[in-house]
Coordinates of C-alpha atoms in Angstrom, one line a residue:
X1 CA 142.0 -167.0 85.4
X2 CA 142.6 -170.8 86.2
X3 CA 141.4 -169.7 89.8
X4 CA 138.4 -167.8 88.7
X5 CA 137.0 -170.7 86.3
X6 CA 137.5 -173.2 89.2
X7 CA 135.1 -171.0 91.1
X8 CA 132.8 -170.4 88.7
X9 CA 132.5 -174.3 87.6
X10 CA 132.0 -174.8 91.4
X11 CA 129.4 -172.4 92.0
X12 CA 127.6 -173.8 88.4
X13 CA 127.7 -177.2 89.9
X14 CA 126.5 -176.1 93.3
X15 CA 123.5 -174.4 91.8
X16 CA 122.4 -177.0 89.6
X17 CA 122.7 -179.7 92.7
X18 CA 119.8 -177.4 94.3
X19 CA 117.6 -176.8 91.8
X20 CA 117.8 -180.5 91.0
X21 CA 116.7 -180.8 94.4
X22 CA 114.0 -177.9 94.1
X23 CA 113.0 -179.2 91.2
X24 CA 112.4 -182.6 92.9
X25 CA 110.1 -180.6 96.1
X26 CA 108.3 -178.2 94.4
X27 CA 108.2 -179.7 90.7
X28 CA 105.2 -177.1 89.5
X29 CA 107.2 -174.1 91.0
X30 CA 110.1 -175.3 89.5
X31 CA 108.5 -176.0 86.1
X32 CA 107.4 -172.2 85.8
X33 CA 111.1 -170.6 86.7
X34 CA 112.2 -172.8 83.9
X35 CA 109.2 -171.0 81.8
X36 CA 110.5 -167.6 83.4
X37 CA 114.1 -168.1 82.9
X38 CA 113.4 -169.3 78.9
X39 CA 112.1 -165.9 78.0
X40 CA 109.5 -167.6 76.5
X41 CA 105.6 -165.9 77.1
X42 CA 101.9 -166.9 76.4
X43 CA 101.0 -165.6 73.1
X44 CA 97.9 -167.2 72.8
X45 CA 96.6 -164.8 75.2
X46 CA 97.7 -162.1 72.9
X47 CA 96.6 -163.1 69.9
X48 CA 92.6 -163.4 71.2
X49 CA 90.2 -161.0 69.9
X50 CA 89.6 -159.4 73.6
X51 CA 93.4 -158.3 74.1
X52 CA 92.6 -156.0 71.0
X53 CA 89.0 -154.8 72.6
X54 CA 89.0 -151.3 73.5
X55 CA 86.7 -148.1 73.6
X56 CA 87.1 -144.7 74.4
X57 CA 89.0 -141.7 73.1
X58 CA 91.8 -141.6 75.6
X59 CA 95.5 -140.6 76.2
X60 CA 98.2 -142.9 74.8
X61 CA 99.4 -143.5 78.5
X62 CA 95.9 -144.0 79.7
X63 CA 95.6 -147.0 76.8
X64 CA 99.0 -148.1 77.7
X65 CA 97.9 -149.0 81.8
X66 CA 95.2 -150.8 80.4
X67 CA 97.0 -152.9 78.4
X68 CA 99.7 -153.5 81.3
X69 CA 96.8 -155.0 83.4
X70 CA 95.7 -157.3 81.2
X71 CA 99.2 -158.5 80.6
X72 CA 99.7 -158.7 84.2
X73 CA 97.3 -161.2 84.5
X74 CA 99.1 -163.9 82.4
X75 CA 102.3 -162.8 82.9
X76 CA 103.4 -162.2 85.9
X77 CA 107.0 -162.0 86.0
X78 CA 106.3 -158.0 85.0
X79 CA 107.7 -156.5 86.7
X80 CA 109.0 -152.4 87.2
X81 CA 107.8 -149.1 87.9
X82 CA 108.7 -146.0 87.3
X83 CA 110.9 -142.7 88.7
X84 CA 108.9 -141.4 90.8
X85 CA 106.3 -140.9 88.3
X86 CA 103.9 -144.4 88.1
X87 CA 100.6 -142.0 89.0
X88 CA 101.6 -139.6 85.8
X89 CA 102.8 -142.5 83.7
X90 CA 99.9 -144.9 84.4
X91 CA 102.3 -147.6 85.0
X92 CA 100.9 -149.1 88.2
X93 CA 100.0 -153.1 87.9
X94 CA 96.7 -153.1 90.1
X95 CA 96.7 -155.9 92.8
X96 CA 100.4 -156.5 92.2
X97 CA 101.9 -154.7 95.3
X98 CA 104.8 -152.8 95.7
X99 CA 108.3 -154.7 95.9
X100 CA 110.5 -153.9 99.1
X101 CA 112.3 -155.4 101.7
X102 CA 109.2 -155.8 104.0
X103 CA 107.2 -157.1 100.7
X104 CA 109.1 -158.9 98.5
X105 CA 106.8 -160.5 96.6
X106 CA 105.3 -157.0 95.4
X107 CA 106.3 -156.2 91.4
X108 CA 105.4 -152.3 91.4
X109 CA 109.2 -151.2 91.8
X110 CA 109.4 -147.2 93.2
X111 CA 112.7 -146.3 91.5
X112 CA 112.6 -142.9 93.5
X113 CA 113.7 -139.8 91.5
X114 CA 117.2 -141.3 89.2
X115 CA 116.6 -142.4 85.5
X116 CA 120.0 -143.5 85.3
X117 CA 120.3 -145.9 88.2
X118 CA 116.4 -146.9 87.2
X119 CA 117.6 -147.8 83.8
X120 CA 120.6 -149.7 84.9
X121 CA 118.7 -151.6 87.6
X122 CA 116.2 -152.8 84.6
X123 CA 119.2 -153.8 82.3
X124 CA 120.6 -155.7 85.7
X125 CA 117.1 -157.5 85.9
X126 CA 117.1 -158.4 82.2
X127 CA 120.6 -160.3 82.4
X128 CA 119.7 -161.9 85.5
X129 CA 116.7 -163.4 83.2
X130 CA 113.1 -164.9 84.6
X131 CA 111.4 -161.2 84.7
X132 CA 110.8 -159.0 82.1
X133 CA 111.6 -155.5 83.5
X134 CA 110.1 -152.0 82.4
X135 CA 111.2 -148.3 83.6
X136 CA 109.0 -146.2 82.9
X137 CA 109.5 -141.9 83.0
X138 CA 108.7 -138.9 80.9
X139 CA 109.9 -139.2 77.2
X140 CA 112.2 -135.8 77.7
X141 CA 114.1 -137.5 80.8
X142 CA 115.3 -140.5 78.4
X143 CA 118.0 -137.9 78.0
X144 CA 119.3 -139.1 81.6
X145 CA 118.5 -142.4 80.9
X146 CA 119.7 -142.6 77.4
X147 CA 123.8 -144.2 78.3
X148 CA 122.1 -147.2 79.8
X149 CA 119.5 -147.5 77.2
X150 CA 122.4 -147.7 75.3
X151 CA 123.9 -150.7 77.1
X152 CA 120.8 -152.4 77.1
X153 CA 120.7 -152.4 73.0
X154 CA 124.4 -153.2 72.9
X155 CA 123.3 -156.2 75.9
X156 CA 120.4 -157.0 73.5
X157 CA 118.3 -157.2 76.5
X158 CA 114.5 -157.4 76.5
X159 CA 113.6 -154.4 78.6
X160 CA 110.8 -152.1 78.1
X161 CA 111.0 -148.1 78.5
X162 CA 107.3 -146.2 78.9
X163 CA 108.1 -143.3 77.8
X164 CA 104.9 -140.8 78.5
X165 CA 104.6 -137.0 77.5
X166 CA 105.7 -137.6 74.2
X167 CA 105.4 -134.2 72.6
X168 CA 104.5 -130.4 72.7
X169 CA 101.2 -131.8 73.7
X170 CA 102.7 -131.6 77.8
X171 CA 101.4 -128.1 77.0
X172 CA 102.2 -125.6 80.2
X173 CA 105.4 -127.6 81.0
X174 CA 106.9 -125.5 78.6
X175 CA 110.2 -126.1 76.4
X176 CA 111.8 -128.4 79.3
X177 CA 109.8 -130.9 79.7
X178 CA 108.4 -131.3 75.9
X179 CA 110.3 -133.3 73.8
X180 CA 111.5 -132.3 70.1
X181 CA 115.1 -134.2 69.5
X182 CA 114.8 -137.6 71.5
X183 CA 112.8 -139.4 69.1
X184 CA 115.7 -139.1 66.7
X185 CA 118.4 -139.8 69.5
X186 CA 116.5 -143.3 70.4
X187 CA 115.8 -143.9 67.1
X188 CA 119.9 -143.3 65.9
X189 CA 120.8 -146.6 68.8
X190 CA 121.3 -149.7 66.8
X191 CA 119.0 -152.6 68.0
X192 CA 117.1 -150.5 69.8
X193 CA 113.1 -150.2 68.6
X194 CA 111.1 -147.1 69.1
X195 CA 107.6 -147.4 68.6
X196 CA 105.0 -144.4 69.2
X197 CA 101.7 -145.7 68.9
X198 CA 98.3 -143.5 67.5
X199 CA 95.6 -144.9 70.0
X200 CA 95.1 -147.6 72.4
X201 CA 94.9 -150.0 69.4
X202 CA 98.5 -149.1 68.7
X203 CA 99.7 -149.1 71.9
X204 CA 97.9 -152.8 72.3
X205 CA 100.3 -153.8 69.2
X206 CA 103.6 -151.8 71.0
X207 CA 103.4 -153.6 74.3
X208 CA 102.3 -156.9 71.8
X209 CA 105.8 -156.0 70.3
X210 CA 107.9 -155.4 73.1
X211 CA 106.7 -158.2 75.1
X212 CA 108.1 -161.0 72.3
X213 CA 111.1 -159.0 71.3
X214 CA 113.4 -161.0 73.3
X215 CA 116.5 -159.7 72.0
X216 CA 115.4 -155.7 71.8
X217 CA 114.9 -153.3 74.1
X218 CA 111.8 -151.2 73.7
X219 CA 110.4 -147.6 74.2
X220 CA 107.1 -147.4 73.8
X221 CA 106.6 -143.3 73.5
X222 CA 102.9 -142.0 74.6
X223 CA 100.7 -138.9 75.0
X224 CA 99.4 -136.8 77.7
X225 CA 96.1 -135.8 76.1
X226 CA 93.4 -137.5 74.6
X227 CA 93.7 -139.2 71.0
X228 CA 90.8 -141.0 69.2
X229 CA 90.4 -144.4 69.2
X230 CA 90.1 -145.0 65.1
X231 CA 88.2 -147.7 63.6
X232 CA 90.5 -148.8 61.4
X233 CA 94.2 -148.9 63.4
X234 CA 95.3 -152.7 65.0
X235 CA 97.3 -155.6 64.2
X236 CA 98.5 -153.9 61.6
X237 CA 101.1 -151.8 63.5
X238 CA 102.7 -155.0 64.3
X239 CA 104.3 -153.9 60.8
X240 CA 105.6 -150.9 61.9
X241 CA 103.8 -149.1 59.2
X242 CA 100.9 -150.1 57.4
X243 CA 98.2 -148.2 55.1
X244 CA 95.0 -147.2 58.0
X245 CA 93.1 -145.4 54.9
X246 CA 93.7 -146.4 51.3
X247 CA 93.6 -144.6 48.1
X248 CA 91.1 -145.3 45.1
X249 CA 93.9 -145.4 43.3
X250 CA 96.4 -148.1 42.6
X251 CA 99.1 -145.4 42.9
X252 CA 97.7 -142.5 45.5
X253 CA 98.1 -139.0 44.7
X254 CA 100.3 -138.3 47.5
X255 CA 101.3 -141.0 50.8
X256 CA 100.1 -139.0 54.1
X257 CA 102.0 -140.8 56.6
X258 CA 102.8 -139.8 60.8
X259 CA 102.7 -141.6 64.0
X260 CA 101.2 -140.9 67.6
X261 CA 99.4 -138.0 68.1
X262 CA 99.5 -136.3 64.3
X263 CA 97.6 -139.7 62.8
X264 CA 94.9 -137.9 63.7
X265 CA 95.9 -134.7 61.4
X266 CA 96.3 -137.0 58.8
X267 CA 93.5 -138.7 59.4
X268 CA 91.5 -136.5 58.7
X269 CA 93.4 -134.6 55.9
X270 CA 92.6 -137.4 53.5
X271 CA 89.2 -135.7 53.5
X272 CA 90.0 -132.5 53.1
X273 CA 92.1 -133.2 49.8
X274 CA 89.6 -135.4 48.2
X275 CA 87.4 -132.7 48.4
X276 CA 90.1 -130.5 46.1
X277 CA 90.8 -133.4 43.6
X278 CA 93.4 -135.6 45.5
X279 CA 93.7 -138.9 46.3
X280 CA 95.6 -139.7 49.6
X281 CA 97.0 -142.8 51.1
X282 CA 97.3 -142.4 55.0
X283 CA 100.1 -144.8 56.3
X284 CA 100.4 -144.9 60.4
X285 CA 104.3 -145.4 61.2
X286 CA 104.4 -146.3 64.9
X287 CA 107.9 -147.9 64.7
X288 CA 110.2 -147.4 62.0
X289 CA 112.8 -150.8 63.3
X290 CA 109.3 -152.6 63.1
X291 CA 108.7 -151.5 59.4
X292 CA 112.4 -152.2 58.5
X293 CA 112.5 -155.4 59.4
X294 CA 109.8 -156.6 56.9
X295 CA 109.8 -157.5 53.5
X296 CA 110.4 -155.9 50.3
X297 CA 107.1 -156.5 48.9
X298 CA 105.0 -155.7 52.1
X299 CA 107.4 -152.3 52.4
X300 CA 106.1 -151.5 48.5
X301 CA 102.8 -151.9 49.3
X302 CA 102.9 -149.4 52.0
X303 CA 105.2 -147.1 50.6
X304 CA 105.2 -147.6 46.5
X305 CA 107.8 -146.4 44.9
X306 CA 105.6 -144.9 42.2
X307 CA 104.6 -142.2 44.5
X308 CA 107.1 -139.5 44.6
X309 CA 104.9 -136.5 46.4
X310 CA 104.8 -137.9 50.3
X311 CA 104.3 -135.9 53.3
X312 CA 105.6 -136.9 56.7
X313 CA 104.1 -135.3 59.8
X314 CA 105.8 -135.5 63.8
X315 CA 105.2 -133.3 66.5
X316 CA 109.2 -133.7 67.0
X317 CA 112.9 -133.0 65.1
X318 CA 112.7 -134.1 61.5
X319 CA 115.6 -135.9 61.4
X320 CA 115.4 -139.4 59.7
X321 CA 112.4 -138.8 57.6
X322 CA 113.6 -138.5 54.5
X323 CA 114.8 -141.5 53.8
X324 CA 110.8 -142.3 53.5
X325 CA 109.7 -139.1 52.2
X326 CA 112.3 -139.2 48.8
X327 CA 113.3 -136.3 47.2
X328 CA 110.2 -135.0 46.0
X329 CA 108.4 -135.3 49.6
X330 CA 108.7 -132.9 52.5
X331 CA 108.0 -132.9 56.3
X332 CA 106.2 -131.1 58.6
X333 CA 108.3 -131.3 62.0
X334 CA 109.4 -129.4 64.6
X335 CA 113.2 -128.3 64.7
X336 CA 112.9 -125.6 67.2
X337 CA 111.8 -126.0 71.1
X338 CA 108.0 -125.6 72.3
X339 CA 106.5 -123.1 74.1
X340 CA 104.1 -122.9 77.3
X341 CA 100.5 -123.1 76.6
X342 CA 97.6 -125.4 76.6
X343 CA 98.2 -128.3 74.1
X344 CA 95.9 -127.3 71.5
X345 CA 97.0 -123.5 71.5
X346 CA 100.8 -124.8 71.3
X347 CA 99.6 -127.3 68.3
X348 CA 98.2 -124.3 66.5
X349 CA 101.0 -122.2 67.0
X350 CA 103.4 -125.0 65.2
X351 CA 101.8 -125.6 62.5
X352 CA 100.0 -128.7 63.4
X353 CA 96.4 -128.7 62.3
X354 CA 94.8 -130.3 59.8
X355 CA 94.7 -127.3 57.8
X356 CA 98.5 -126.9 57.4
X357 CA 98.7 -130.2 56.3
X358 CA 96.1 -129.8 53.6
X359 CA 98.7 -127.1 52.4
X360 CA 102.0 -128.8 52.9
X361 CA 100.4 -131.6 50.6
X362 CA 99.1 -129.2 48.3
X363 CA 102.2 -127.4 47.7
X364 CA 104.0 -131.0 46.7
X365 CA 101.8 -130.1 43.5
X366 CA 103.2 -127.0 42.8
X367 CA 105.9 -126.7 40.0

């Protein structure tokens, strides 16, 4: 051990003799690896109004490659890729090259086809320090990738995981490649934050999120199909959960609450109900770590204790819902595997339209 510390003091010393004399050369250059290596990024870029600009009514991935290329431009130690997947995952950085042995100056990484050894490699850049590192693959192969996701939590690394193809909304890919239990399984790692955003608004806040959480890794789970951009979603993900369409009521009838793709159900459930009597409260909950990590009284105010008859709704297993639906609430979920379809067919065929959640929150006012 004596041996081993001699070394290491050595090899400290040795390294801080160059960069001393780095520093002394190239003091700008110098200047930003200290930046790099801090962990510290620009925020003033994220908190201006044109980070949060968007239009259209597009796929969660499709918002999430804009968003990576306007980070790109003011920070530009991103740098990942994905296996074998970046033109299905949107996770090309435009006009950043491709990293290799001929190009090393390239920050598109092309992982080839291994989830595993892609993850570990990430977690590898992340303790090195200086770049922040994403992998990026569809959400049902985080099941190969899952043991090193594990590390990175237990590392408290900042990596970030773009997770794509987040639901039975992969349509004709059938039961294997649409996920229903690994929303739970990342949600179940300690430190670990999961955060599955409704529209490019959201996924503006995710990437927002995972970008300043230094000492969290972060999966940022998205669609394949379209989702509409809604007027009223934003910062206020960068809660975890907050209330996109309040009640007229100081107490609401019933809490409508979802994340992702089935915001949109609940969306536009609230309408439905108040046209049979009921007031609703329709909460998005992108990230459930996010939302726990907040106050008592800003938790309340989304989720008020006063209202017993809640209805949560995810395309995915229903595990770890009810400790935000109570014992009055109830869940629409899926606990058995998809089918092969188009999207909207398989969506009908579960149970997930607008009109069976008008009916699951009816029947929380049954006797």
């Amino acid at each position: 051990i004596a041996e081993w510390q001699k070394s290491a003091d050595t090899a400290e010393q040795n390294w801080k003799t160059l960069f001393a004399e780095y520093k002394a050369e190239y003091p700008e250059e110098a200047k930003t690896l200290e930046k790099w290596l801090s962990g510290d990024i620009p925020t003033e870029q994220l908190d201006d109004d044109a980070f949060w600009n968007y239009t259209g009514d597009i796929a969660t991935r499709v918002s999430s490659e804009q968003v990576l290329n306007r980070l790109c431009k003011f920070l530009p130690n991103l740098f990942g890729g994905a296996a074998d997947l970046a033109p299905s995952t949107k996770t090309l950085m435009k006009g950043r090259g491709d990293y290799s042995k001929e190009t090393p100056t390239g920050a598109n990484l092309h992982f080839g086809i291994r989830e595993h050894a892609m993850t570990a490699i990430a977690n590898g850049m992340a303790v090195h320090g200086g770049v922040i590192p994403y992998a990026a693959g569809f959400f049902v192969f985080s099941d190969y990738m899952k043991p090193a996701m594990r590390l990175s939590a237990m590392m408290s690394l900042r990596v970030i995981f773009i997770m794509t193809h987040d639901s039975i909304g992969v349509g004709e890919d059938g039961p294997t490649h649409q996920p229903i239990e690994q929303l739970s399984a990342l949600r179940a790692i300690p430190n670990f934050t999961v955060i599955r955003p409704c529209d490019t608004h959201e996924t503006a806040a995710a990437w927002y999120l995972a970008v300043t959480r230094k000492k969290s890794p972060t999966a940022i789970v998205l669609s394949r199909q379209n989702l509409p951009l809604l007027q009223e979603t934003g910062k206020g993900a960068l809660k975890g959960a907050y209330v996109l369409r309040r009640s007229d009521k100081e107490i609401p009838d019933v809490i409508l609450m979802a994340s992702g793709s089935e915001v949109e159900l609940i969306y536009k459930a609230k309408d439905v109900l108040a046209e049979r009597g009921i007031d609703a409260s329709v909460v998005s909950f992108p990230s459930w770590e996010v939302f726990e990590e907040q106050t008592p009284e800003y938790k309340e105010s989304v989720l008020p204790a006063a209202c017993t008859k809640r209805l949560a709704v995810e395309a995915a297993s229903e595990l770890g819902w009810h400790k935000y639906i109570g014992m009055d609430g109830a869940i629409l979920s899926i606990d058995h595997f998809g089918m092969s379809a188009p999207a909207p067919q398989v969506f009908d065929e579960m149970g997930f339209t607008v009109e069976n959640v008008v009916q699951k929150a009816m029947n929380l006012f049954k006797d």
